[in-house]
Coordinates of C-alpha atoms in Angstrom, one line a residue:
X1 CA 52.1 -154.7 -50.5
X2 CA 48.7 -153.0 -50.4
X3 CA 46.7 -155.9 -48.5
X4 CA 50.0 -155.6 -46.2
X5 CA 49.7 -151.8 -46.0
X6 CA 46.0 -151.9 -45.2
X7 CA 46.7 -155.0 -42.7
X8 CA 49.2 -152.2 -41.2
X9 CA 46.2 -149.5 -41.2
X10 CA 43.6 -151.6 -39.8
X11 CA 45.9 -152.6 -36.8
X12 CA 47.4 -149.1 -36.1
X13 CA 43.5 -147.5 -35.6
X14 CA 42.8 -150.5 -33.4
X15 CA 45.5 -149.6 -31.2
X16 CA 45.1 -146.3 -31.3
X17 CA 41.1 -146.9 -30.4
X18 CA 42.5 -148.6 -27.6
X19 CA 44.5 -146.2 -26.1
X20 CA 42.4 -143.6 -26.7
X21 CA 45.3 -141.6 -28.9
X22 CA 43.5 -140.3 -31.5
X23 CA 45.3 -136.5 -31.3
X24 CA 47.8 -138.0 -34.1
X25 CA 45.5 -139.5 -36.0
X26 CA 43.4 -136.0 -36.8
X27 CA 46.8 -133.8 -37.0
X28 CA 47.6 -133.6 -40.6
X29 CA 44.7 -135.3 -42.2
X30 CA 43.9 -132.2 -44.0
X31 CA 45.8 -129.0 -43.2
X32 CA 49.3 -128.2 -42.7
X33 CA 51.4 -126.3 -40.5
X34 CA 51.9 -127.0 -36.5
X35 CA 50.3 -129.3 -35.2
X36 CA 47.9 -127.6 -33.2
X37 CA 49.2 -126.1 -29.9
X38 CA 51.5 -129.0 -29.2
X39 CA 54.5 -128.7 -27.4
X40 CA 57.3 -129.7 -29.5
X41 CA 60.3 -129.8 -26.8
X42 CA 58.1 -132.2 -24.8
X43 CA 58.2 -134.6 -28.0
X44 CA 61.2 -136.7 -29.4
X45 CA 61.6 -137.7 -32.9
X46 CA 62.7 -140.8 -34.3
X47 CA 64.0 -141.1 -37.6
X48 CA 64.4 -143.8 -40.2
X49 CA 67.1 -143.0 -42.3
X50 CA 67.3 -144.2 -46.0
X51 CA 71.1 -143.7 -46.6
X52 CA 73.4 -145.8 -45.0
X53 CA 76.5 -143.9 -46.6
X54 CA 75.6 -140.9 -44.2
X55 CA 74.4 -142.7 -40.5
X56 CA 77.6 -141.2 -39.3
X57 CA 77.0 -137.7 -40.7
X58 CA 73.1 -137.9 -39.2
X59 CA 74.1 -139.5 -35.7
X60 CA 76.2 -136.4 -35.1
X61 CA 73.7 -133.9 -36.5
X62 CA 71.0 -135.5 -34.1
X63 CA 73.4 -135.4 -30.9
X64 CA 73.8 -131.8 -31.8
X65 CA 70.2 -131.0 -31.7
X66 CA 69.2 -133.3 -28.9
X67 CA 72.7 -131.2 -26.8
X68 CA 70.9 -127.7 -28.4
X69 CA 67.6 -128.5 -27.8
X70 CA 66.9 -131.4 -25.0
X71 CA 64.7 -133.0 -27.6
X72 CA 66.0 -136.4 -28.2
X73 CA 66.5 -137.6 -32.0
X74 CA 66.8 -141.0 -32.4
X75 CA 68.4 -142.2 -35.9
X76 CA 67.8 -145.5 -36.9
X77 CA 69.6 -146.5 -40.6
X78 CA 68.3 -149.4 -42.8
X79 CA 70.3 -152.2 -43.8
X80 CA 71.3 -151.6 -48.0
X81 CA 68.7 -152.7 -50.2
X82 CA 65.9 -153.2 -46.9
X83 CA 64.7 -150.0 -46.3
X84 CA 60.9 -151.1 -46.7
X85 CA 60.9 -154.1 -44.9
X86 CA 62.3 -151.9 -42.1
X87 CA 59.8 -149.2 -42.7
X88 CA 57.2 -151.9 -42.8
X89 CA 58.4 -153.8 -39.3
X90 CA 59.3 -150.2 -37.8
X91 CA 55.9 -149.2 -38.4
X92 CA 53.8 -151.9 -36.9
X93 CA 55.9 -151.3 -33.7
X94 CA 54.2 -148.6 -30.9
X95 CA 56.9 -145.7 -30.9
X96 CA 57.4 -146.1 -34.8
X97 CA 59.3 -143.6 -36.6
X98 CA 58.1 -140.4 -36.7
X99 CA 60.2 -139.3 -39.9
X100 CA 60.7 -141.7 -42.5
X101 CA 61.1 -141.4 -46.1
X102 CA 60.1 -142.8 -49.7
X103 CA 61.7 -142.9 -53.1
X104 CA 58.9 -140.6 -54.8
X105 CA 55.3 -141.2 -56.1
X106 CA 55.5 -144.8 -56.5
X107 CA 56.9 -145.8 -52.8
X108 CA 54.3 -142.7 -51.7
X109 CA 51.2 -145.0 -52.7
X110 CA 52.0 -147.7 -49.7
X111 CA 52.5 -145.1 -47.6
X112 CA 50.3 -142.0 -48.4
X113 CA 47.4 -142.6 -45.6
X114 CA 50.2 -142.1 -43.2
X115 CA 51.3 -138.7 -44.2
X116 CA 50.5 -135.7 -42.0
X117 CA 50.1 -133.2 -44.7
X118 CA 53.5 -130.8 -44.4
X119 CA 51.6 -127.8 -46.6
X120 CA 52.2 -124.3 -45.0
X121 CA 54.9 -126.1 -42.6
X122 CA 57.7 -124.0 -41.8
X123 CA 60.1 -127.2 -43.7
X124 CA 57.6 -126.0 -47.3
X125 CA 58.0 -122.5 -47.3
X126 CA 61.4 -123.6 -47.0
X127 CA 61.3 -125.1 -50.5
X128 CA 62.3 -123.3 -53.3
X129 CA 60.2 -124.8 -55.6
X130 CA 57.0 -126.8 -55.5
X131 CA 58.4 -129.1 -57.4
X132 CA 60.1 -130.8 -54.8
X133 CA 57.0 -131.7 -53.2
X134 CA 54.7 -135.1 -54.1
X135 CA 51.1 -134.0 -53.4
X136 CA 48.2 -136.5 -52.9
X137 CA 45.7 -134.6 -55.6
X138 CA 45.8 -132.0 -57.1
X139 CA 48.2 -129.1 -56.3
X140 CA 45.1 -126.8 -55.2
X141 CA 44.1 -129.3 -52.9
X142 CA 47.0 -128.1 -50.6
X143 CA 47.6 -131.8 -49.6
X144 CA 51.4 -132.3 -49.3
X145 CA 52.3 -135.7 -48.5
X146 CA 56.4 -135.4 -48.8
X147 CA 59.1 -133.1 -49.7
X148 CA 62.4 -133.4 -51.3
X149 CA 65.2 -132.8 -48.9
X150 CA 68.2 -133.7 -51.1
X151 CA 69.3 -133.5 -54.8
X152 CA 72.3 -136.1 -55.6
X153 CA 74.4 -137.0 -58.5
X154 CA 75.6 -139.8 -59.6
X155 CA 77.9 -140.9 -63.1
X156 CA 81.7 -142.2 -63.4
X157 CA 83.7 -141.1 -60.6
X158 CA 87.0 -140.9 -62.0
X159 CA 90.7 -140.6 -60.5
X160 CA 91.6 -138.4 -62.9
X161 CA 95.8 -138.8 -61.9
X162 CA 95.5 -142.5 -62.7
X163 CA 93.2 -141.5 -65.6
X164 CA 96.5 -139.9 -67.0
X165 CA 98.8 -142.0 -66.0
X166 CA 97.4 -144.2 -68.7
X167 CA 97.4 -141.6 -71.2
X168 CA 94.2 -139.8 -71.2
X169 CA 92.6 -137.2 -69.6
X170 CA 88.8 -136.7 -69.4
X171 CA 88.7 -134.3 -72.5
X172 CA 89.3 -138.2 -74.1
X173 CA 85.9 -139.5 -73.4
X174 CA 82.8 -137.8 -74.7
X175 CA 80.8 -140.5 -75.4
X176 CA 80.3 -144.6 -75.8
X177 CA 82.4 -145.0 -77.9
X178 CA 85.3 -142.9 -76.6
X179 CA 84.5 -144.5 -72.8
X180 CA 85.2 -148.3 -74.2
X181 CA 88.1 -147.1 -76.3
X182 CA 89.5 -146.1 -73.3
X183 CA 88.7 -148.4 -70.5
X184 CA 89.4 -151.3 -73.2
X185 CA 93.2 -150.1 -73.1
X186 CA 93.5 -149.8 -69.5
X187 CA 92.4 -152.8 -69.0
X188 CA 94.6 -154.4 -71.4
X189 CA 97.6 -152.5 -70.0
X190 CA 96.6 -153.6 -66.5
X191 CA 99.7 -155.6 -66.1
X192 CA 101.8 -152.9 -67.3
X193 CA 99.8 -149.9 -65.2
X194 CA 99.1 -151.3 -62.0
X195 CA 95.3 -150.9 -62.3
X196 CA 92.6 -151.6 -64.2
X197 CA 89.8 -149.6 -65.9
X198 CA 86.7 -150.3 -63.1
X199 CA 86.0 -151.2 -59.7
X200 CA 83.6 -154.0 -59.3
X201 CA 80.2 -153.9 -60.0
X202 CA 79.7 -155.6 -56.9
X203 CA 76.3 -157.9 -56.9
X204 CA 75.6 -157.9 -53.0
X205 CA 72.7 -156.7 -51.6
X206 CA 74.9 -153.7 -50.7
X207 CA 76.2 -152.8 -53.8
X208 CA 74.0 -154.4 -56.6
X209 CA 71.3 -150.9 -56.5
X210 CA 74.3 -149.6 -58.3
X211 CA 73.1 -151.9 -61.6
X212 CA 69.8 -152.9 -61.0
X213 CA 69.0 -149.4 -60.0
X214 CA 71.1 -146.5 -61.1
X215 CA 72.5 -148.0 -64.1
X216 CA 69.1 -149.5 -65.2
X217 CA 67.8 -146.1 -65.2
X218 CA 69.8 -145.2 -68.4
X219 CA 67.5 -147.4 -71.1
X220 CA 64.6 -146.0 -68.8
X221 CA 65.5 -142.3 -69.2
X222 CA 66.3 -142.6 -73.1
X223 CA 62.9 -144.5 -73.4
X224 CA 60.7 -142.5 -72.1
X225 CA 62.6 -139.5 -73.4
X226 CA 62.0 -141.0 -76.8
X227 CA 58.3 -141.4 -76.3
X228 CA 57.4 -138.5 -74.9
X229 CA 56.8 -139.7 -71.9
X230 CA 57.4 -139.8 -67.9
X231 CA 56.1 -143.2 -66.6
X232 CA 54.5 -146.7 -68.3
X233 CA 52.9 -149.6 -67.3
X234 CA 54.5 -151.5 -69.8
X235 CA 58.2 -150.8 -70.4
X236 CA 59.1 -151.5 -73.6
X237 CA 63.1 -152.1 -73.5
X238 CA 63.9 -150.2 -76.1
X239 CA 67.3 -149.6 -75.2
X240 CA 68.6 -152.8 -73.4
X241 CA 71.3 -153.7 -76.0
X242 CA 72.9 -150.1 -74.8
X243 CA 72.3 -151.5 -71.5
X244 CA 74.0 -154.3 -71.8
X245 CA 77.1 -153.2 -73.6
X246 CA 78.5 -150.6 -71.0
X247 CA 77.3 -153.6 -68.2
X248 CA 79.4 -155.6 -70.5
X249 CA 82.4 -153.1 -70.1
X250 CA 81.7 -153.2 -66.4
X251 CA 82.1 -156.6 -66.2
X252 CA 84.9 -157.7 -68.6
X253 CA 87.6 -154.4 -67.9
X254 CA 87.3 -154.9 -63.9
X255 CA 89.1 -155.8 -60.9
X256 CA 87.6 -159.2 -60.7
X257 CA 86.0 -161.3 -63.4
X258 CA 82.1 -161.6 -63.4
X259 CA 81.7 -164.6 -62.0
X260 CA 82.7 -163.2 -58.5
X261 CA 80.8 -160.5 -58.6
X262 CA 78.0 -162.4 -56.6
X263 CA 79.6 -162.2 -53.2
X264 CA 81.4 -158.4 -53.9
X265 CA 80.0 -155.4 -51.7
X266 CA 80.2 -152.1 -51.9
X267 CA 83.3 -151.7 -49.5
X268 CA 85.0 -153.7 -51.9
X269 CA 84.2 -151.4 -54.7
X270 CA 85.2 -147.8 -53.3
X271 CA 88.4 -149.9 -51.6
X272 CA 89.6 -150.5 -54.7
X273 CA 89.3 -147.0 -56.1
X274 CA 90.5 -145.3 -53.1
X275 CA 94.0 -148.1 -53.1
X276 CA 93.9 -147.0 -56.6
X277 CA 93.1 -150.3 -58.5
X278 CA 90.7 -148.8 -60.9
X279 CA 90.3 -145.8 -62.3
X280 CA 86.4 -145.4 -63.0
X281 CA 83.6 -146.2 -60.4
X282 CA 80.0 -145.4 -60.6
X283 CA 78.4 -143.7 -57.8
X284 CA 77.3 -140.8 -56.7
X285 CA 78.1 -137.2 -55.1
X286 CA 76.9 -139.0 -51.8
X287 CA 80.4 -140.8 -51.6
X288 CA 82.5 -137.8 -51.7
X289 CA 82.9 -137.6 -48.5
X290 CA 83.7 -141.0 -47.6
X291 CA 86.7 -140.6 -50.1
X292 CA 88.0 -137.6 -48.9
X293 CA 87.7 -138.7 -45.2
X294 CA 89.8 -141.8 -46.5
X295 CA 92.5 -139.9 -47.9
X296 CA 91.7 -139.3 -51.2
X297 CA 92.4 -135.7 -53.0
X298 CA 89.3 -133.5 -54.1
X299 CA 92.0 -132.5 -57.1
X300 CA 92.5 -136.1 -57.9
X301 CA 88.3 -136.8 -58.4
X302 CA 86.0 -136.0 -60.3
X303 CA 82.7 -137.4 -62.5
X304 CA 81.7 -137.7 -66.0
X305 CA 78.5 -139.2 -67.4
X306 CA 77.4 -142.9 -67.9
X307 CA 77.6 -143.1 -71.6
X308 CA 76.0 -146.0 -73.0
X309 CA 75.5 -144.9 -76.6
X310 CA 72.2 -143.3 -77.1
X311 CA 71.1 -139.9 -77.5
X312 CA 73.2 -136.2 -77.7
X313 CA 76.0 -137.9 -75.4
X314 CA 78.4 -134.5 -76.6
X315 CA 75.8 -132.3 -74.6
X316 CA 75.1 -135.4 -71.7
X317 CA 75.0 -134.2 -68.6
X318 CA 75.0 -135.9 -64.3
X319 CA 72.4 -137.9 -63.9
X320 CA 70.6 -135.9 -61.2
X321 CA 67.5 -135.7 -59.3
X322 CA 65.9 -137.3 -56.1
X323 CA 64.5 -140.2 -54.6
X324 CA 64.7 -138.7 -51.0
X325 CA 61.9 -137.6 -49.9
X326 CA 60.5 -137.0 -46.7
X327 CA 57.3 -138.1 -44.7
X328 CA 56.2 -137.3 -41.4
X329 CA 54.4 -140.1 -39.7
X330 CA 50.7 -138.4 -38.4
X331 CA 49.9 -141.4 -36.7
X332 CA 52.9 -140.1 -34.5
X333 CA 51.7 -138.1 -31.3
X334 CA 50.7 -134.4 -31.3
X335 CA 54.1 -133.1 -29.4
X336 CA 56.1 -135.6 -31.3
X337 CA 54.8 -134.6 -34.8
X338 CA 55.9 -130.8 -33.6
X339 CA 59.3 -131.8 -32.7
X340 CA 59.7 -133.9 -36.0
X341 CA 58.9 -130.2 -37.7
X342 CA 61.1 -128.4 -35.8
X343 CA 64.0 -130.4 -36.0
X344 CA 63.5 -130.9 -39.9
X345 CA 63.2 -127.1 -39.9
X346 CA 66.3 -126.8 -38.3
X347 CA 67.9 -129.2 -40.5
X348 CA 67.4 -127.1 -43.5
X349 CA 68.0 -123.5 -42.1
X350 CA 70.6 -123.9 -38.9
X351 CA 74.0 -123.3 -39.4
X352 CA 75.0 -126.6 -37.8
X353 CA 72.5 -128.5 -40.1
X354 CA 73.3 -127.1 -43.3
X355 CA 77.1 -127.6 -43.2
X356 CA 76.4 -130.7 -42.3
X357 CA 74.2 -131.7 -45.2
X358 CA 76.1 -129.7 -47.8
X359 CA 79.9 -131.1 -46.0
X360 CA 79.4 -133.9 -44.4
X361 CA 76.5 -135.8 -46.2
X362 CA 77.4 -133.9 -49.9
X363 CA 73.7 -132.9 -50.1
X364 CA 72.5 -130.2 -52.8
X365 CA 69.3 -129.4 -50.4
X366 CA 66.6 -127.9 -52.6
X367 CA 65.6 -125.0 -49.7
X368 CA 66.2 -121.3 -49.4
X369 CA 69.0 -121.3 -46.4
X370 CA 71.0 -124.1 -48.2
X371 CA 75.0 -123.7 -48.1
X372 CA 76.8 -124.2 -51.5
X373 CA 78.6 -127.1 -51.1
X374 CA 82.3 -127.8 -51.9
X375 CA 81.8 -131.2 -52.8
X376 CA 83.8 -131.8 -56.2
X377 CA 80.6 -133.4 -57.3
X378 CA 78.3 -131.6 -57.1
X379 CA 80.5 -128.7 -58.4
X380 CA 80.9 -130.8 -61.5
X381 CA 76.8 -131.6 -62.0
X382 CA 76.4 -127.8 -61.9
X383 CA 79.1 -126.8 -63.9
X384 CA 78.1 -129.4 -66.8
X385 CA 74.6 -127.2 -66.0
X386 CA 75.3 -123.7 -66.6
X387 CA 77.5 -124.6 -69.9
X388 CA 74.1 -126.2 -71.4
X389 CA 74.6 -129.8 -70.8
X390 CA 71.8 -131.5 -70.4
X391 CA 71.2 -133.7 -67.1
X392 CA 70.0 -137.3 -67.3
X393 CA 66.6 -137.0 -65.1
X394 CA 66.4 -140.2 -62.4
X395 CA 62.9 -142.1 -63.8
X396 CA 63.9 -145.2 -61.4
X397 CA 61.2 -143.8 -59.1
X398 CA 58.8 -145.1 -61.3
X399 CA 59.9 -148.8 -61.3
X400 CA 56.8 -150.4 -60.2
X401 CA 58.8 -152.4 -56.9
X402 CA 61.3 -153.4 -55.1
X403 CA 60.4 -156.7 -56.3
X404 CA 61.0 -155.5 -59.7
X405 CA 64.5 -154.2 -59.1
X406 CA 65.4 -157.7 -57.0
X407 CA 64.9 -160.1 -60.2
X408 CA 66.6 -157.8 -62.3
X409 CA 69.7 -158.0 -60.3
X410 CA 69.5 -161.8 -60.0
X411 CA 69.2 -162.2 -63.4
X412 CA 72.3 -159.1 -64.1
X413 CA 74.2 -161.3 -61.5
X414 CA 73.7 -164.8 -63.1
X415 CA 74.7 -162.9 -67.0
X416 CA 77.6 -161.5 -64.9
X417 CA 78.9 -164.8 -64.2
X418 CA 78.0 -166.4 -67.7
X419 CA 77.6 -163.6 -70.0
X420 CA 75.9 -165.4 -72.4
X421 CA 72.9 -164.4 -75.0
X422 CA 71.0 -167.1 -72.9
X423 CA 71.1 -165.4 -69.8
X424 CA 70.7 -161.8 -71.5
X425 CA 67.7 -163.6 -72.5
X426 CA 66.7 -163.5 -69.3
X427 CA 67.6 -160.1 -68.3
X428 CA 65.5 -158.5 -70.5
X429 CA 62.3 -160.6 -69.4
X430 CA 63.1 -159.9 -65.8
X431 CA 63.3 -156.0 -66.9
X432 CA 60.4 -155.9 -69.6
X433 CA 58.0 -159.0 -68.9
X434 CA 58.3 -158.6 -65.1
X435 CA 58.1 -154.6 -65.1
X436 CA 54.6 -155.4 -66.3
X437 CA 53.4 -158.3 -64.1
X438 CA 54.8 -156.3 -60.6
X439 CA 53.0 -152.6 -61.9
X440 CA 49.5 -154.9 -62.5
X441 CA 49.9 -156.2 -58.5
X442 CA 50.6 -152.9 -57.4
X443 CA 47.6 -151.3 -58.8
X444 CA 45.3 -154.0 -58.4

């Protein structure tokens, strides 16, 4: 990735030494705020989006501002599970994206030398913390390569009226134990009930972030929370066997046995939760809308935490935090680097862009003008919140790379299909021998 990145760098001064564009280049190297006296309406902005759940939501929100404004805003979404390959082809290409994002310090450090420094931007002072912004140095340095734009959840979406249909209500499940107790029956009863206990933890390239990803992050978070600790170079594992008993529950009291799980997407998951053939799914506040939209009742939803055994699981709270963060490309032109500002600025303060992150897209947005949002969701994360609960933190930012997360879900998709101690075997060396070798090549 690095010899790439500074392949990338090497090529995109040439060019610009060519054309003589150097204005970009100088913009945010060290200071913040406009871009000089650069004319933002005669710019365009072009952003790479992260999220494919929302393309719809962002399409409309940029045809709004390019109809308010004149300024054209051009969204481009990533294929599931290729977002830097993307970023990586989009940005060898002359008009590259002028907005694009990474998943927090450890995606910032292939991208960092293209980061036009957004301290003292309108989009900072926005901010209502600091702490939603990754800095290259120090904090005094004033150098602020990204900010936080959106905080999610994400745990066990439940239908709660199928949920008591079966029996139970979500009073019933408090904890590992309680969680298997429950789905085991359902899933017996599935004959009997009409559904089943879970949605399929779908193994495509669309769906499989859901294991190798979200779910890994739960032996991560107790880990590190047991040492003391925020990152590591060498994860230790500590907490697999948790890990793989609520995978285990995932994959034995689903729709589908494991060894289809390889070809299932994520479509197939949530349309089997909203045609009511499971009554747990794991995903996030993100998906909210896309539920609703399809017919399904806020009263009917709502989301409890991924249990897997470990830790003060009466007091366990979301699992919440970020890996949305964005980056303004200062390789970008003067006027284009201005209306990239603008818009973002307008994103977080408008009325129009607001409703549509807290409505539309189901965003918390961690900025001053932000509109509460009535997602059920994220109503849930904060009541859980305010009653003392504790939320998990999201520490998959700090898996060392996207190569890391790949071989862990090939080796979660062959167990899935064979869950054998053989094949576990190899899930834990793709997870703790391989977290190792891929955070050496990425520092070397």
């Amino acid at each position: 990735m690095k010899t790439w990145r500074k392949l990338l760098a090497t090529g995109a001064a040439a060019a610009m030494l060519l054309t003589g564009c150097s204005s970009g280049t100088d913009s945010g190297s060290s200071s913040g705020g406009d871009s000089g006296s650069a004319d933002g309406s005669k710019g365009s902005v072009y952003y790479l989006n992260f999220k494919p759940e929302q393309d719809e939501a962002w399409q409309n929100l940029a045809k709004k501002y390019t109809e308010e404004t004149g300024v054209d805003v051009k969204v481009v979404t990533a294929a599931s599970g290729n977002y830097e390959t993307t970023l990586m082809s989009e940005m060898g290409k002359s008009g590259a994206p002028t907005l694009f994002q990474v998943n927090g310090p450890v995606g910032l450090k292939n991208w960092e030398e293209y980061a036009y420094n957004l301290y003292d931007t309108p989009v900072f002072k926005q901010l209502t913390s600091d702490d939603y912004a990754l800095y290259i140095g120090p904090k005094e340095d004033h150098d602020v390569a990204a900010i936080a734009y959106c905080i999610e959840s994400y745990g066990l979406i439940v239908n709660k009226k199928l949920l008591e249909k079966a029996g139970y209500t979500v009073d019933d499940i408090k904890s590992f134990d309680d969680l298997k107790k429950v789905a085991d029956d359902i899933a017996k009863r599935e004959k009997e009930l009409g559904f089943t206990a879970f949605t399929s933890a779908g193994m495509d390239s669309s769906s499989d972030w859901r294991y190798k990803t979200h779910l890994a992050n739960m032996p991560i978070y107790f880990e590190y929370q047991n040492d003391g600790i925020t990152d590591t170079d060498a994860i230790k594992g500590t907490y697999l066997p948790e890990y793989r008993k609520i995978y285990d529950l995932y994959i034995t009291d689903s729709t589908v046995p494991g060894k289809d799980l390889a070809a299932k997407t994520g479509d197939d998951s949530r349309n089997e939760f909203e045609s009511e053939k499971a009554v747990f799914y794991q995903n996030g506040s993100w998906e909210y809308t896309n539920l609703t939209n399809d017919g399904m009742k806020a009263e009917d939803l709502t989301m409890i935490p991924i249990y897997i055994g470990v830790g003060d699981e009466a007091k366990q709270g979301l699992t919440t935090g970020t890996e949305n963060y964005w980056v303004v490309n200062k390789e970008a032109s003067e006027e284009d680097i201005q209306a990239t500002l603008d818009f973002m600025d307008w994103c977080v303060t408008s009325e129009e862009g607001t409703t549509a992150m807290a409505d539309d897209m189901g965003f918390v947005i961690p900025f001053k003008d932000a509109k509460p949002s009535e997602n059920v969701f994220v109503v849930e994360d904060q009541k859980l919140t305010e009653e003392g609960y504790k939320p998990v933190s999201w520490n998959f930012t700090t898996m060392p790379s996207e190569e890391w997360k790949n071989a862990l879900g090939s080796a979660l998709t062959q167990y899935a299909a064979d869950p054998t101690d053989a094949n576990w075997k190899a899930v834990e060396e793709a997870f703790v021998d391989n977290w190792k070798t891929e955070y050496d090549l990425a520092n070397s």
